[in-house]
JSON list of C-alpha atoms in Angstrom, two decimals:
[
{"chain": "U", "resi": 102, "resn": "UNK", "atom": "CA", "xyz": [11.10, -6.99, -0.42]},
{"chain": "U", "resi": 103, "resn": "UNK", "atom": "CA", "xyz": [8.19, -7.70, 1.65]},
{"chain": "U", "resi": 104, "resn": "UNK", "atom": "CA", "xyz": [8.75, -7.21, 5.22]},
{"chain": "U", "resi": 105, "resn": "UNK", "atom": "CA", "xyz": [5.86, -9.08, 6.74]},
{"chain": "U", "resi": 106, "resn": "UNK", "atom": "CA", "xyz": [4.42, -12.26, 6.46]},
{"chain": "U", "resi": 107, "resn": "UNK", "atom": "CA", "xyz": [0.24, -12.83, 7.29]},
{"chain": "U", "resi": 108, "resn": "UNK", "atom": "CA", "xyz": [-1.58, -15.82, 8.05]},
{"chain": "U", "resi": 109, "resn": "UNK", "atom": "CA", "xyz": [-3.67, -17.22, 6.78]},
{"chain": "U", "resi": 110, "resn": "UNK", "atom": "CA", "xyz": [-3.41, -16.46, 3.09]},
{"chain": "U", "resi": 111, "resn": "UNK", "atom": "CA", "xyz": [-6.87, -16.87, 2.75]},
{"chain": "U", "resi": 112, "resn": "UNK", "atom": "CA", "xyz": [-9.61, -17.15, 4.87]},
{"chain": "U", "resi": 113, "resn": "UNK", "atom": "CA", "xyz": [-13.54, -18.19, 4.22]},
{"chain": "U", "resi": 114, "resn": "UNK", "atom": "CA", "xyz": [-16.12, -17.50, 6.57]},
{"chain": "U", "resi": 115, "resn": "UNK", "atom": "CA", "xyz": [-19.94, -16.86, 6.84]},
{"chain": "U", "resi": 116, "resn": "UNK", "atom": "CA", "xyz": [-21.52, -13.55, 7.58]},
{"chain": "U", "resi": 117, "resn": "UNK", "atom": "CA", "xyz": [-21.95, -12.85, 10.85]},
{"chain": "U", "resi": 118, "resn": "UNK", "atom": "CA", "xyz": [-18.85, -14.57, 12.01]},
{"chain": "U", "resi": 119, "resn": "UNK", "atom": "CA", "xyz": [-15.54, -12.94, 13.27]},
{"chain": "U", "resi": 120, "resn": "UNK", "atom": "CA", "xyz": [-12.42, -12.80, 10.89]},
{"chain": "U", "resi": 121, "resn": "UNK", "atom": "CA", "xyz": [-8.78, -12.85, 12.80]},
{"chain": "U", "resi": 122, "resn": "UNK", "atom": "CA", "xyz": [-5.87, -12.31, 10.71]},
{"chain": "U", "resi": 123, "resn": "UNK", "atom": "CA", "xyz": [-2.30, -12.11, 11.84]},
{"chain": "U", "resi": 124, "resn": "UNK", "atom": "CA", "xyz": [0.81, -10.37, 10.63]},
{"chain": "U", "resi": 125, "resn": "UNK", "atom": "CA", "xyz": [4.63, -10.62, 11.76]},
{"chain": "U", "resi": 126, "resn": "UNK", "atom": "CA", "xyz": [7.28, -8.39, 10.72]},
{"chain": "U", "resi": 127, "resn": "UNK", "atom": "CA", "xyz": [11.28, -8.27, 11.34]},
{"chain": "U", "resi": 128, "resn": "UNK", "atom": "CA", "xyz": [12.59, -4.75, 12.10]},
{"chain": "U", "resi": 129, "resn": "UNK", "atom": "CA", "xyz": [11.94, -1.97, 14.49]},
{"chain": "U", "resi": 130, "resn": "UNK", "atom": "CA", "xyz": [8.66, 0.05, 13.50]},
{"chain": "U", "resi": 131, "resn": "UNK", "atom": "CA", "xyz": [7.43, 3.48, 14.37]},
{"chain": "U", "resi": 132, "resn": "UNK", "atom": "CA", "xyz": [3.59, 2.19, 13.77]},
{"chain": "U", "resi": 133, "resn": "UNK", "atom": "CA", "xyz": [1.61, -0.47, 11.92]},
{"chain": "U", "resi": 134, "resn": "UNK", "atom": "CA", "xyz": [-1.18, 0.21, 9.51]},
{"chain": "U", "resi": 135, "resn": "UNK", "atom": "CA", "xyz": [-3.90, -2.29, 8.20]},
{"chain": "U", "resi": 136, "resn": "UNK", "atom": "CA", "xyz": [-5.21, -1.69, 4.77]},
{"chain": "U", "resi": 137, "resn": "UNK", "atom": "CA", "xyz": [-7.91, -3.30, 2.71]},
{"chain": "U", "resi": 138, "resn": "UNK", "atom": "CA", "xyz": [-8.07, -3.65, -0.99]},
{"chain": "U", "resi": 139, "resn": "UNK", "atom": "CA", "xyz": [-10.95, -4.86, -3.34]},
{"chain": "U", "resi": 140, "resn": "UNK", "atom": "CA", "xyz": [-10.13, -6.76, -6.37]},
{"chain": "U", "resi": 141, "resn": "UNK", "atom": "CA", "xyz": [-6.97, -5.29, -7.37]},
{"chain": "U", "resi": 142, "resn": "UNK", "atom": "CA", "xyz": [-7.81, -2.05, -6.72]},
{"chain": "U", "resi": 143, "resn": "UNK", "atom": "CA", "xyz": [-6.42, 0.94, -4.64]},
{"chain": "U", "resi": 144, "resn": "UNK", "atom": "CA", "xyz": [-5.70, 0.44, -0.85]},
{"chain": "U", "resi": 145, "resn": "UNK", "atom": "CA", "xyz": [-7.94, 1.71, 1.67]},
{"chain": "U", "resi": 146, "resn": "UNK", "atom": "CA", "xyz": [-6.52, 2.62, 5.04]},
{"chain": "U", "resi": 147, "resn": "UNK", "atom": "CA", "xyz": [-8.27, 0.96, 7.99]},
{"chain": "U", "resi": 148, "resn": "UNK", "atom": "CA", "xyz": [-6.55, 1.25, 11.03]},
{"chain": "U", "resi": 149, "resn": "UNK", "atom": "CA", "xyz": [-3.04, 2.52, 12.58]},
{"chain": "U", "resi": 150, "resn": "UNK", "atom": "CA", "xyz": [-1.47, 1.59, 15.96]},
{"chain": "U", "resi": 151, "resn": "UNK", "atom": "CA", "xyz": [1.48, 2.85, 17.21]},
{"chain": "U", "resi": 152, "resn": "UNK", "atom": "CA", "xyz": [4.62, 0.84, 18.63]},
{"chain": "U", "resi": 153, "resn": "UNK", "atom": "CA", "xyz": [3.90, 2.01, 21.88]},
{"chain": "U", "resi": 154, "resn": "UNK", "atom": "CA", "xyz": [0.11, 1.15, 21.99]},
{"chain": "U", "resi": 155, "resn": "UNK", "atom": "CA", "xyz": [-0.77, -2.50, 22.55]},
{"chain": "U", "resi": 156, "resn": "UNK", "atom": "CA", "xyz": [-4.29, -2.38, 21.13]},
{"chain": "U", "resi": 157, "resn": "UNK", "atom": "CA", "xyz": [-6.82, -0.20, 19.30]},
{"chain": "U", "resi": 158, "resn": "UNK", "atom": "CA", "xyz": [-10.49, -0.23, 18.01]},
{"chain": "U", "resi": 159, "resn": "UNK", "atom": "CA", "xyz": [-12.31, 1.31, 15.44]},
{"chain": "U", "resi": 160, "resn": "UNK", "atom": "CA", "xyz": [-15.92, 0.07, 14.46]},
{"chain": "U", "resi": 161, "resn": "UNK", "atom": "CA", "xyz": [-16.01, -3.49, 14.13]},
{"chain": "U", "resi": 162, "resn": "UNK", "atom": "CA", "xyz": [-12.04, -3.47, 13.95]},
{"chain": "U", "resi": 163, "resn": "UNK", "atom": "CA", "xyz": [-9.92, -4.40, 16.70]},
{"chain": "U", "resi": 164, "resn": "UNK", "atom": "CA", "xyz": [-5.97, -4.56, 16.24]},
{"chain": "U", "resi": 165, "resn": "UNK", "atom": "CA", "xyz": [-3.12, -5.75, 18.75]},
{"chain": "U", "resi": 166, "resn": "UNK", "atom": "CA", "xyz": [0.67, -5.14, 18.67]},
{"chain": "U", "resi": 167, "resn": "UNK", "atom": "CA", "xyz": [2.80, -7.04, 20.22]},
{"chain": "U", "resi": 168, "resn": "UNK", "atom": "CA", "xyz": [6.38, -5.28, 19.55]},
{"chain": "U", "resi": 169, "resn": "UNK", "atom": "CA", "xyz": [8.44, -8.18, 21.64]},
{"chain": "U", "resi": 170, "resn": "UNK", "atom": "CA", "xyz": [7.19, -10.84, 19.18]},
{"chain": "U", "resi": 171, "resn": "UNK", "atom": "CA", "xyz": [6.91, -8.39, 16.33]},
{"chain": "U", "resi": 172, "resn": "UNK", "atom": "CA", "xyz": [3.45, -9.67, 15.48]},
{"chain": "U", "resi": 173, "resn": "UNK", "atom": "CA", "xyz": [-0.03, -7.65, 15.03]},
{"chain": "U", "resi": 174, "resn": "UNK", "atom": "CA", "xyz": [-3.45, -9.15, 14.61]},
{"chain": "U", "resi": 175, "resn": "UNK", "atom": "CA", "xyz": [-6.42, -7.67, 13.01]},
{"chain": "U", "resi": 176, "resn": "UNK", "atom": "CA", "xyz": [-10.12, -9.04, 14.25]},
{"chain": "U", "resi": 177, "resn": "UNK", "atom": "CA", "xyz": [-13.30, -8.21, 12.24]},
{"chain": "U", "resi": 178, "resn": "UNK", "atom": "CA", "xyz": [-16.12, -8.82, 14.28]},
{"chain": "U", "resi": 179, "resn": "UNK", "atom": "CA", "xyz": [-19.60, -9.62, 12.95]},
{"chain": "U", "resi": 180, "resn": "UNK", "atom": "CA", "xyz": [-18.25, -9.98, 9.29]},
{"chain": "U", "resi": 181, "resn": "UNK", "atom": "CA", "xyz": [-20.61, -8.84, 6.34]},
{"chain": "U", "resi": 182, "resn": "UNK", "atom": "CA", "xyz": [-20.36, -9.91, 2.51]},
{"chain": "U", "resi": 183, "resn": "UNK", "atom": "CA", "xyz": [-18.70, -6.48, 1.74]},
{"chain": "U", "resi": 184, "resn": "UNK", "atom": "CA", "xyz": [-15.97, -7.23, 4.05]},
{"chain": "U", "resi": 185, "resn": "UNK", "atom": "CA", "xyz": [-14.79, -9.34, 1.21]},
{"chain": "U", "resi": 186, "resn": "UNK", "atom": "CA", "xyz": [-11.31, -7.95, 0.18]},
{"chain": "U", "resi": 187, "resn": "UNK", "atom": "CA", "xyz": [-7.66, -8.47, 0.82]},
{"chain": "U", "resi": 188, "resn": "UNK", "atom": "CA", "xyz": [-6.02, -7.27, 4.00]},
{"chain": "U", "resi": 189, "resn": "UNK", "atom": "CA", "xyz": [-2.49, -6.07, 3.90]},
{"chain": "U", "resi": 190, "resn": "UNK", "atom": "CA", "xyz": [-0.53, -5.10, 7.19]},
{"chain": "U", "resi": 191, "resn": "UNK", "atom": "CA", "xyz": [2.24, -2.61, 6.56]},
{"chain": "U", "resi": 192, "resn": "UNK", "atom": "CA", "xyz": [4.81, -1.12, 8.62]},
{"chain": "U", "resi": 193, "resn": "UNK", "atom": "CA", "xyz": [6.26, 2.38, 8.98]},
{"chain": "U", "resi": 194, "resn": "UNK", "atom": "CA", "xyz": [10.12, 2.29, 9.86]},
{"chain": "U", "resi": 195, "resn": "UNK", "atom": "CA", "xyz": [11.41, 3.79, 13.23]},
{"chain": "U", "resi": 196, "resn": "UNK", "atom": "CA", "xyz": [13.82, 5.96, 11.22]},
{"chain": "U", "resi": 197, "resn": "UNK", "atom": "CA", "xyz": [13.08, 8.12, 8.11]},
{"chain": "U", "resi": 198, "resn": "UNK", "atom": "CA", "xyz": [9.83, 9.24, 6.85]},
{"chain": "U", "resi": 199, "resn": "UNK", "atom": "CA", "xyz": [6.49, 7.40, 7.65]},
{"chain": "U", "resi": 200, "resn": "UNK", "atom": "CA", "xyz": [5.54, 7.17, 3.90]},
{"chain": "U", "resi": 201, "resn": "UNK", "atom": "CA", "xyz": [8.00, 4.44, 3.26]},
{"chain": "U", "resi": 202, "resn": "UNK", "atom": "CA", "xyz": [5.72, 1.46, 4.21]},
{"chain": "U", "resi": 203, "resn": "UNK", "atom": "CA", "xyz": [6.51, -2.02, 3.92]},
{"chain": "U", "resi": 204, "resn": "UNK", "atom": "CA", "xyz": [3.73, -4.45, 3.10]},
{"chain": "U", "resi": 205, "resn": "UNK", "atom": "CA", "xyz": [2.91, -7.93, 4.25]},
{"chain": "U", "resi": 206, "resn": "UNK", "atom": "CA", "xyz": [1.89, -10.60, 2.25]},
{"chain": "U", "resi": 207, "resn": "UNK", "atom": "CA", "xyz": [-1.85, -10.38, 2.65]},
{"chain": "U", "resi": 208, "resn": "UNK", "atom": "CA", "xyz": [-4.99, -12.20, 3.81]},
{"chain": "U", "resi": 209, "resn": "UNK", "atom": "CA", "xyz": [-7.80, -12.74, 1.13]},
{"chain": "U", "resi": 210, "resn": "UNK", "atom": "CA", "xyz": [-10.93, -12.78, 3.28]},
{"chain": "U", "resi": 211, "resn": "UNK", "atom": "CA", "xyz": [-14.22, -14.15, 1.59]},
{"chain": "U", "resi": 212, "resn": "UNK", "atom": "CA", "xyz": [-17.35, -13.66, 3.42]},
{"chain": "U", "resi": 213, "resn": "UNK", "atom": "CA", "xyz": [-20.46, -15.58, 2.29]},
{"chain": "U", "resi": 214, "resn": "UNK", "atom": "CA", "xyz": [-23.90, -15.16, 2.93]},
{"chain": "P", "resi": 141, "resn": "UNK", "atom": "CA", "xyz": [-12.23, 16.58, -1.46]},
{"chain": "P", "resi": 142, "resn": "UNK", "atom": "CA", "xyz": [-11.37, 14.70, -4.33]},
{"chain": "P", "resi": 143, "resn": "UNK", "atom": "CA", "xyz": [-9.26, 11.44, -3.94]},
{"chain": "P", "resi": 144, "resn": "UNK", "atom": "CA", "xyz": [-6.12, 10.67, -5.67]},
{"chain": "P", "resi": 145, "resn": "UNK", "atom": "CA", "xyz": [-6.21, 10.12, -9.29]},
{"chain": "P", "resi": 146, "resn": "UNK", "atom": "CA", "xyz": [-4.32, 8.06, -11.68]},
{"chain": "P", "resi": 147, "resn": "UNK", "atom": "CA", "xyz": [-4.19, 8.18, -15.09]},
{"chain": "P", "resi": 148, "resn": "UNK", "atom": "CA", "xyz": [-4.29, 6.18, -17.32]},
{"chain": "P", "resi": 149, "resn": "UNK", "atom": "CA", "xyz": [-6.27, 3.13, -15.46]},
{"chain": "P", "resi": 150, "resn": "UNK", "atom": "CA", "xyz": [-4.88, 0.48, -18.19]},
{"chain": "P", "resi": 151, "resn": "UNK", "atom": "CA", "xyz": [-1.72, 0.38, -20.21]},
{"chain": "P", "resi": 152, "resn": "UNK", "atom": "CA", "xyz": [-0.42, -2.17, -22.89]},
{"chain": "P", "resi": 153, "resn": "UNK", "atom": "CA", "xyz": [2.92, -1.69, -23.96]},
{"chain": "P", "resi": 154, "resn": "UNK", "atom": "CA", "xyz": [5.54, -3.89, -25.53]},
{"chain": "P", "resi": 155, "resn": "UNK", "atom": "CA", "xyz": [9.14, -4.96, -24.33]},
{"chain": "P", "resi": 156, "resn": "UNK", "atom": "CA", "xyz": [11.82, -2.08, -24.76]},
{"chain": "P", "resi": 157, "resn": "UNK", "atom": "CA", "xyz": [9.02, 0.60, -24.81]},
{"chain": "P", "resi": 158, "resn": "UNK", "atom": "CA", "xyz": [8.76, 3.51, -22.01]},
{"chain": "P", "resi": 159, "resn": "UNK", "atom": "CA", "xyz": [5.78, 4.42, -20.15]},
{"chain": "P", "resi": 160, "resn": "UNK", "atom": "CA", "xyz": [4.87, 7.28, -18.26]},
{"chain": "P", "resi": 161, "resn": "UNK", "atom": "CA", "xyz": [1.99, 7.33, -15.26]},
{"chain": "P", "resi": 162, "resn": "UNK", "atom": "CA", "xyz": [0.51, 10.05, -13.72]},
{"chain": "P", "resi": 163, "resn": "UNK", "atom": "CA", "xyz": [-0.69, 10.85, -10.25]},
{"chain": "P", "resi": 164, "resn": "UNK", "atom": "CA", "xyz": [-3.01, 13.59, -8.68]},
{"chain": "P", "resi": 165, "resn": "UNK", "atom": "CA", "xyz": [-2.79, 13.84, -5.05]},
{"chain": "P", "resi": 166, "resn": "UNK", "atom": "CA", "xyz": [-5.40, 14.97, -2.84]},
{"chain": "P", "resi": 167, "resn": "UNK", "atom": "CA", "xyz": [-5.46, 18.73, -2.74]},
{"chain": "P", "resi": 168, "resn": "UNK", "atom": "CA", "xyz": [-3.10, 19.98, -0.05]},
{"chain": "P", "resi": 169, "resn": "UNK", "atom": "CA", "xyz": [-1.10, 16.92, 0.26]},
{"chain": "P", "resi": 170, "resn": "UNK", "atom": "CA", "xyz": [2.74, 17.45, -0.74]},
{"chain": "P", "resi": 171, "resn": "UNK", "atom": "CA", "xyz": [4.06, 13.96, -0.47]},
{"chain": "P", "resi": 172, "resn": "UNK", "atom": "CA", "xyz": [3.62, 11.39, -3.14]},
{"chain": "P", "resi": 173, "resn": "UNK", "atom": "CA", "xyz": [4.62, 7.83, -2.96]},
{"chain": "P", "resi": 174, "resn": "UNK", "atom": "CA", "xyz": [4.52, 5.17, -5.53]},
{"chain": "P", "resi": 175, "resn": "UNK", "atom": "CA", "xyz": [4.07, 1.45, -5.06]},
{"chain": "P", "resi": 176, "resn": "UNK", "atom": "CA", "xyz": [4.47, -1.46, -7.24]},
{"chain": "P", "resi": 177, "resn": "UNK", "atom": "CA", "xyz": [2.32, -4.56, -6.83]},
{"chain": "P", "resi": 178, "resn": "UNK", "atom": "CA", "xyz": [2.55, -7.86, -8.32]},
{"chain": "P", "resi": 179, "resn": "UNK", "atom": "CA", "xyz": [1.42, -11.52, -7.77]},
{"chain": "P", "resi": 180, "resn": "UNK", "atom": "CA", "xyz": [5.13, -12.54, -7.12]},
{"chain": "P", "resi": 181, "resn": "UNK", "atom": "CA", "xyz": [6.76, -9.75, -5.03]},
{"chain": "P", "resi": 182, "resn": "UNK", "atom": "CA", "xyz": [3.60, -8.00, -3.32]},
{"chain": "P", "resi": 183, "resn": "UNK", "atom": "CA", "xyz": [3.57, -4.37, -2.74]},
{"chain": "P", "resi": 184, "resn": "UNK", "atom": "CA", "xyz": [6.82, -2.86, -2.93]},
{"chain": "P", "resi": 185, "resn": "UNK", "atom": "CA", "xyz": [7.88, 0.89, -2.41]},
{"chain": "P", "resi": 186, "resn": "UNK", "atom": "CA", "xyz": [9.08, 2.65, -5.57]},
{"chain": "P", "resi": 187, "resn": "UNK", "atom": "CA", "xyz": [9.96, 6.28, -4.46]},
{"chain": "P", "resi": 188, "resn": "UNK", "atom": "CA", "xyz": [8.32, 9.26, -2.42]},
{"chain": "P", "resi": 189, "resn": "UNK", "atom": "CA", "xyz": [8.43, 12.62, -3.53]},
{"chain": "P", "resi": 190, "resn": "UNK", "atom": "CA", "xyz": [7.99, 15.78, -1.20]},
{"chain": "P", "resi": 191, "resn": "UNK", "atom": "CA", "xyz": [8.13, 19.51, -2.32]},
{"chain": "P", "resi": 192, "resn": "UNK", "atom": "CA", "xyz": [9.28, 18.39, -5.62]},
{"chain": "P", "resi": 193, "resn": "UNK", "atom": "CA", "xyz": [12.32, 16.64, -4.23]},
{"chain": "P", "resi": 194, "resn": "UNK", "atom": "CA", "xyz": [12.98, 12.79, -3.89]},
{"chain": "P", "resi": 195, "resn": "UNK", "atom": "CA", "xyz": [12.72, 12.09, -0.35]},
{"chain": "P", "resi": 196, "resn": "UNK", "atom": "CA", "xyz": [13.00, 8.21, -0.17]},
{"chain": "P", "resi": 197, "resn": "UNK", "atom": "CA", "xyz": [13.80, 5.52, -2.80]},
{"chain": "P", "resi": 198, "resn": "UNK", "atom": "CA", "xyz": [13.13, 1.85, -2.87]},
{"chain": "P", "resi": 199, "resn": "UNK", "atom": "CA", "xyz": [15.21, -0.91, -4.42]},
{"chain": "P", "resi": 200, "resn": "UNK", "atom": "CA", "xyz": [14.25, -0.67, -7.99]},
{"chain": "P", "resi": 201, "resn": "UNK", "atom": "CA", "xyz": [16.74, -0.29, -10.87]},
{"chain": "P", "resi": 202, "resn": "UNK", "atom": "CA", "xyz": [17.38, 3.14, -12.44]},
{"chain": "P", "resi": 203, "resn": "UNK", "atom": "CA", "xyz": [14.89, 2.38, -15.24]},
{"chain": "P", "resi": 204, "resn": "UNK", "atom": "CA", "xyz": [12.32, 3.39, -12.57]},
{"chain": "P", "resi": 205, "resn": "UNK", "atom": "CA", "xyz": [12.27, 7.27, -12.38]},
{"chain": "P", "resi": 206, "resn": "UNK", "atom": "CA", "xyz": [9.76, 9.92, -10.85]},
{"chain": "P", "resi": 207, "resn": "UNK", "atom": "CA", "xyz": [9.50, 13.66, -10.71]},
{"chain": "P", "resi": 208, "resn": "UNK", "atom": "CA", "xyz": [6.84, 16.01, -8.98]},
{"chain": "P", "resi": 209, "resn": "UNK", "atom": "CA", "xyz": [5.45, 19.39, -10.15]},
{"chain": "P", "resi": 210, "resn": "UNK", "atom": "CA", "xyz": [5.28, 22.65, -8.16]},
{"chain": "P", "resi": 211, "resn": "UNK", "atom": "CA", "xyz": [1.44, 21.56, -8.04]},
{"chain": "P", "resi": 212, "resn": "UNK", "atom": "CA", "xyz": [2.37, 18.10, -6.27]},
{"chain": "P", "resi": 213, "resn": "UNK", "atom": "CA", "xyz": [1.49, 16.11, -9.08]},
{"chain": "P", "resi": 214, "resn": "UNK", "atom": "CA", "xyz": [3.82, 13.36, -9.57]},
{"chain": "P", "resi": 215, "resn": "UNK", "atom": "CA", "xyz": [4.79, 11.08, -12.77]},
{"chain": "P", "resi": 216, "resn": "UNK", "atom": "CA", "xyz": [6.54, 8.10, -12.87]},
{"chain": "P", "resi": 217, "resn": "UNK", "atom": "CA", "xyz": [8.47, 6.70, -15.64]},
{"chain": "P", "resi": 218, "resn": "UNK", "atom": "CA", "xyz": [9.76, 3.42, -16.77]},
{"chain": "P", "resi": 219, "resn": "UNK", "atom": "CA", "xyz": [12.28, 2.98, -19.50]},
{"chain": "P", "resi": 220, "resn": "UNK", "atom": "CA", "xyz": [13.00, 0.01, -21.52]},
{"chain": "P", "resi": 221, "resn": "UNK", "atom": "CA", "xyz": [10.28, -1.76, -20.09]},
{"chain": "P", "resi": 222, "resn": "UNK", "atom": "CA", "xyz": [10.48, -5.76, -19.24]},
{"chain": "P", "resi": 223, "resn": "UNK", "atom": "CA", "xyz": [7.76, -8.31, -19.16]},
{"chain": "P", "resi": 224, "resn": "UNK", "atom": "CA", "xyz": [8.37, -8.39, -15.27]},
{"chain": "P", "resi": 225, "resn": "UNK", "atom": "CA", "xyz": [7.32, -4.75, -14.96]},
{"chain": "P", "resi": 226, "resn": "UNK", "atom": "CA", "xyz": [3.76, -5.48, -15.80]},
{"chain": "P", "resi": 227, "resn": "UNK", "atom": "CA", "xyz": [2.10, -4.76, -12.52]},
{"chain": "P", "resi": 228, "resn": "UNK", "atom": "CA", "xyz": [-0.37, -2.51, -10.76]},
{"chain": "P", "resi": 229, "resn": "UNK", "atom": "CA", "xyz": [1.23, 0.78, -10.04]},
{"chain": "P", "resi": 230, "resn": "UNK", "atom": "CA", "xyz": [-0.38, 2.71, -7.01]},
{"chain": "P", "resi": 231, "resn": "UNK", "atom": "CA", "xyz": [0.12, 6.31, -6.04]},
{"chain": "P", "resi": 232, "resn": "UNK", "atom": "CA", "xyz": [-0.57, 7.51, -2.36]},
{"chain": "P", "resi": 233, "resn": "UNK", "atom": "CA", "xyz": [-0.39, 11.08, -0.93]},
{"chain": "P", "resi": 234, "resn": "UNK", "atom": "CA", "xyz": [-0.39, 12.45, 2.35]},
{"chain": "P", "resi": 235, "resn": "UNK", "atom": "CA", "xyz": [-0.02, 16.00, 3.77]},
{"chain": "P", "resi": 236, "resn": "UNK", "atom": "CA", "xyz": [3.68, 15.55, 4.37]},
{"chain": "P", "resi": 237, "resn": "UNK", "atom": "CA", "xyz": [4.25, 14.43, 7.76]},
{"chain": "P", "resi": 238, "resn": "UNK", "atom": "CA", "xyz": [0.96, 12.05, 8.39]},
{"chain": "P", "resi": 239, "resn": "UNK", "atom": "CA", "xyz": [1.13, 8.34, 8.89]},
{"chain": "P", "resi": 240, "resn": "UNK", "atom": "CA", "xyz": [-1.74, 7.54, 6.89]},
{"chain": "P", "resi": 241, "resn": "UNK", "atom": "CA", "xyz": [-1.29, 6.95, 3.21]},
{"chain": "P", "resi": 242, "resn": "UNK", "atom": "CA", "xyz": [-4.27, 7.83, 0.96]},
{"chain": "P", "resi": 243, "resn": "UNK", "atom": "CA", "xyz": [-3.91, 5.58, -2.20]},
{"chain": "P", "resi": 244, "resn": "UNK", "atom": "CA", "xyz": [-5.36, 5.89, -5.79]},
{"chain": "P", "resi": 245, "resn": "UNK", "atom": "CA", "xyz": [-7.13, 3.36, -7.87]},
{"chain": "P", "resi": 246, "resn": "UNK", "atom": "CA", "xyz": [-3.75, 2.24, -9.52]},
{"chain": "P", "resi": 247, "resn": "UNK", "atom": "CA", "xyz": [-2.57, 1.73, -13.30]},
{"chain": "P", "resi": 248, "resn": "UNK", "atom": "CA", "xyz": [-2.51, -1.79, -14.43]},
{"chain": "P", "resi": 249, "resn": "UNK", "atom": "CA", "xyz": [0.23, -2.09, -16.85]},
{"chain": "P", "resi": 250, "resn": "UNK", "atom": "CA", "xyz": [0.69, -5.11, -19.02]},
{"chain": "P", "resi": 251, "resn": "UNK", "atom": "CA", "xyz": [3.97, -5.48, -20.99]},
{"chain": "P", "resi": 252, "resn": "UNK", "atom": "CA", "xyz": [3.90, -7.92, -23.98]}
]
């Protein structure tokens, strides 16, 4: 079963605007990752933040993690049409291997010209 | 390096049949994981293989099984197919202890 909930479920913005999506999870984690999926294809890894980190940047992406609230947010700045995709958060457990990811429900982002 | 490849990309089966999906990881990657994606349940972990041994398992019935070969290629098998098994099956690989998963394009299975 899915551990995380993401909101919003869908987001529509114009090119150049910022997009923020949020993820909540239920149990202790080793790390939290964000993935992008284009139109029912494979997932592409975007960024990983460890449980002892609060914020991380990668290009136009900014991720925050609040372990006390069991939540994370992904900010995409200056969105482009090519950012149109579904975005998923995934948590890796505190025990066992990092390969057993638990995914959130996903946010569908539509960036229009 | 070539990415993760999955074959076939599309598959149509009927209820009661069995199916085998194949995954070739990135060269040098020893861990292969399988996920099922459906509109209703989302992305769910099936199992992970590392060095030909199942290292992790999700909450799926015994009809779902897998194996890994000495060259790290992996197969998953679903027996006695049900309509609810219609899904996108994704394979992911990593070197073994890394956090980041590298996903293949998926196999879309339709059960009629």
